[in-house]
Coordinates of C-alpha atoms and ligand atoms in Angstrom, one line a residue:
M1 CA -56.9 -42.9 -34.3
K2 CA -56.0 -45.8 -32.3
D3 CA -55.3 -48.2 -34.5
T4 CA -52.2 -46.8 -36.9
E5 CA -50.7 -50.0 -37.5
L6 CA -53.7 -50.8 -39.8
F7 CA -54.3 -47.1 -41.1
G8 CA -50.4 -47.6 -42.2
R9 CA -51.2 -50.7 -43.8
L10 CA -53.7 -49.4 -45.7
S11 CA -52.8 -46.2 -46.7
K12 CA -49.1 -47.2 -47.5
D13 CA -48.7 -48.0 -51.3
I14 CA -50.9 -45.0 -52.6
L15 CA -49.0 -42.3 -50.2
E16 CA -45.6 -43.7 -51.1
S17 CA -46.5 -43.4 -54.9
A18 CA -44.8 -40.8 -57.0
S19 CA -48.6 -40.2 -58.4
F20 CA -50.3 -39.3 -54.7
A21 CA -46.9 -37.2 -54.2
V22 CA -48.1 -34.7 -57.0
C23 CA -50.5 -33.7 -54.3
K24 CA -48.2 -31.8 -52.3
T25 CA -47.6 -29.5 -54.8
I26 CA -51.4 -28.4 -55.1
F27 CA -53.4 -26.8 -53.0
S28 CA -56.6 -27.4 -51.2
H29 CA -57.1 -23.9 -48.6
G30 CA -54.5 -21.7 -48.3
S31 CA -50.9 -23.2 -47.7
I32 CA -52.4 -26.6 -47.2
S33 CA -51.6 -29.3 -49.9
I34 CA -54.1 -31.4 -51.3
Y35 CA -51.6 -34.2 -50.2
D36 CA -52.2 -33.2 -46.4
H37 CA -55.5 -32.4 -46.7
S38 CA -56.3 -35.6 -48.1
L39 CA -54.5 -37.3 -45.3
A40 CA -56.1 -35.3 -42.6
V41 CA -59.7 -36.6 -44.5
A42 CA -58.2 -39.8 -44.2
Q43 CA -57.3 -39.8 -40.8
L44 CA -60.4 -38.5 -39.8
S45 CA -62.7 -41.0 -41.4
F46 CA -60.9 -43.9 -40.4
S47 CA -60.6 -42.5 -36.5
L48 CA -64.5 -42.0 -36.7
I49 CA -65.3 -46.0 -37.9
E50 CA -62.4 -47.6 -36.9
K51 CA -64.1 -49.4 -33.8
S52 CA -67.4 -50.5 -36.0
P53 CA -67.2 -53.9 -37.8
A54 CA -69.9 -52.2 -40.2
F55 CA -67.6 -50.4 -42.4
D56 CA -65.1 -52.0 -45.2
K57 CA -62.2 -49.8 -43.5
A58 CA -59.5 -50.3 -46.9
C59 CA -62.6 -48.5 -48.7
V60 CA -62.7 -45.2 -46.4
V61 CA -58.9 -45.3 -46.1
R62 CA -58.4 -45.4 -50.1
A63 CA -61.6 -43.5 -50.9
A64 CA -60.7 -40.8 -48.5
L65 CA -57.1 -40.9 -49.8
L66 CA -58.1 -40.2 -53.2
H67 CA -61.4 -38.1 -53.0
D68 CA -59.2 -34.9 -54.3
F69 CA -57.3 -36.9 -56.7
F70 CA -58.1 -34.2 -59.6
L71 CA -54.2 -33.4 -60.3
Y72 CA -54.8 -29.4 -61.6
E73 CA -54.3 -25.9 -59.6
W74 CA -58.2 -25.1 -59.6
H75 CA -57.4 -21.6 -57.8
I76 CA -56.5 -20.0 -61.5
P77 CA -59.5 -18.2 -63.0
G78 CA -61.1 -19.3 -65.3
K79 CA -63.6 -22.4 -66.4
R80 CA -61.7 -25.2 -64.4
Y81 CA -62.1 -22.9 -60.6
L82 CA -66.0 -21.7 -61.8
F83 CA -67.1 -25.4 -62.2
H84 CA -64.3 -26.9 -59.7
G85 CA -67.3 -27.9 -57.0
W86 CA -69.1 -29.7 -59.3
R87 CA -66.7 -31.4 -61.9
H88 CA -63.8 -32.7 -59.2
P89 CA -65.1 -35.6 -57.7
A90 CA -65.5 -37.5 -61.1
I91 CA -62.2 -36.1 -62.4
A92 CA -61.2 -37.6 -59.1
A93 CA -62.6 -41.2 -59.5
K94 CA -61.2 -41.1 -62.8
N95 CA -57.7 -40.5 -62.3
A96 CA -58.1 -42.6 -59.5
R97 CA -59.0 -45.8 -61.0
Q98 CA -56.7 -45.0 -63.9
I99 CA -53.7 -44.6 -61.6
F100 CA -54.2 -47.1 -58.7
G101 CA -57.2 -49.3 -60.0
I102 CA -59.4 -48.6 -57.5
S103 CA -62.7 -50.9 -56.7
D104 CA -66.2 -49.6 -57.8
K105 CA -67.4 -48.9 -54.2
E106 CA -64.3 -46.9 -53.8
Y107 CA -65.2 -45.0 -57.5
S108 CA -68.5 -44.3 -55.8
C109 CA -67.3 -42.8 -52.3
I110 CA -65.3 -40.5 -54.5
R111 CA -67.4 -39.5 -56.9
T112 CA -70.1 -38.3 -54.2
H113 CA -67.6 -36.9 -51.7
M114 CA -69.2 -33.3 -52.6
W115 CA -73.0 -33.7 -51.9
P116 CA -75.0 -32.1 -51.7
W117 CA -73.1 -30.0 -53.8
T118 CA -73.9 -32.4 -56.7
L119 CA -77.4 -32.7 -56.0
F120 CA -77.6 -35.8 -58.6
H121 CA -75.0 -37.9 -56.9
P122 CA -75.6 -38.9 -52.8
P123 CA -73.3 -41.2 -51.3
L124 CA -74.5 -44.5 -51.9
Y125 CA -72.1 -46.3 -49.5
L126 CA -72.1 -46.0 -45.8
E127 CA -68.7 -45.2 -46.2
G128 CA -69.5 -42.7 -49.1
W129 CA -71.0 -41.0 -46.3
V130 CA -68.4 -40.6 -43.6
I131 CA -65.8 -39.8 -46.0
S132 CA -68.4 -37.1 -47.1
L133 CA -68.7 -35.5 -43.4
A134 CA -64.9 -35.9 -42.9
D135 CA -63.8 -33.7 -46.0
K136 CA -66.3 -30.6 -44.7
I137 CA -64.7 -30.8 -41.4
V138 CA -61.5 -31.0 -42.6
A139 CA -62.3 -28.7 -45.0
M140 CA -64.2 -26.2 -42.9
R141 CA -60.9 -26.4 -40.5
E142 CA -57.9 -25.3 -43.1
A143 CA -60.7 -22.6 -44.3
L144 CA -60.5 -21.0 -40.7
L145 CA -56.9 -21.6 -40.1
C146 CA -55.8 -20.7 -43.5
R147 CA -57.5 -17.6 -44.1
G148 CA -55.7 -14.6 -45.8
K149 CA -52.7 -16.6 -46.5
R150 CA -51.9 -17.7 -50.4
H151 CA -49.5 -19.9 -52.4
S152 CA -48.5 -19.8 -55.8
L153 CA -51.1 -20.4 -58.2
V154 CA -48.9 -23.1 -60.5
D155 CA -50.8 -25.7 -62.8
P156 CA -48.5 -29.3 -61.7
H157 CA -49.0 -29.6 -65.8
S158 CA -47.1 -26.5 -66.5
R159 CA -44.5 -27.8 -64.2
G160 CA -43.8 -30.6 -65.8
L161 CA -45.0 -33.0 -63.1
L162 CA -47.9 -34.8 -65.2
Ligands
FE2_1 FE1 -63.6 -32.5 -53.1
FE2_2 FE1 -61.3 -32.8 -49.8

C-alpha cells in the first residue's frame, strides 16, 4: 500500500469505534481475529485499486472493513455454524447499516462478498468484486498459517460485549 495517509483517513472512524473493537474478540481462522482479518482485507483491497480513478476508494475501504461485521462467534457448533457461510453477509450488512450508516453501494459490497458461495448474490459493483477477491486471498493465507491453532469459543453476546 502506497497511500497510507488516505487509507488512514478513510478507515479512521470505523477503526476507532467501540463497536468495531468488538471484532477483536471474535475469530476468523485459528487465532486471527475478525478485526485483524477485516483490516487485512481492507488493506489488500485498497492496495489493488489505489492507483485507479475508476474505483470509489471510500466504499472499498469501508465495505472491506465491515464485510464480516456479523458480531457473533460462528465456530460454536449449531445452526449458526452450519449456515454461517450463507447467512453472515446479510447479517454483517445489516449491522453495518445500523451502526455506521453505510451507503447502499457499501451495503451491496458487504452483502455479496461471499459469492460464489451465495450463488444468487454476485457483486453488483467493481468495488464488490475487489473485496470478494481480497477476502478469499486473505482467508486462504490465514487458513494456511493458522492450521491447528485454536481460540476460545465464547460468543461476545455472552460476555456482555454487545
Ligand atoms: Fe465473510
Ligand atoms: Fe472475510
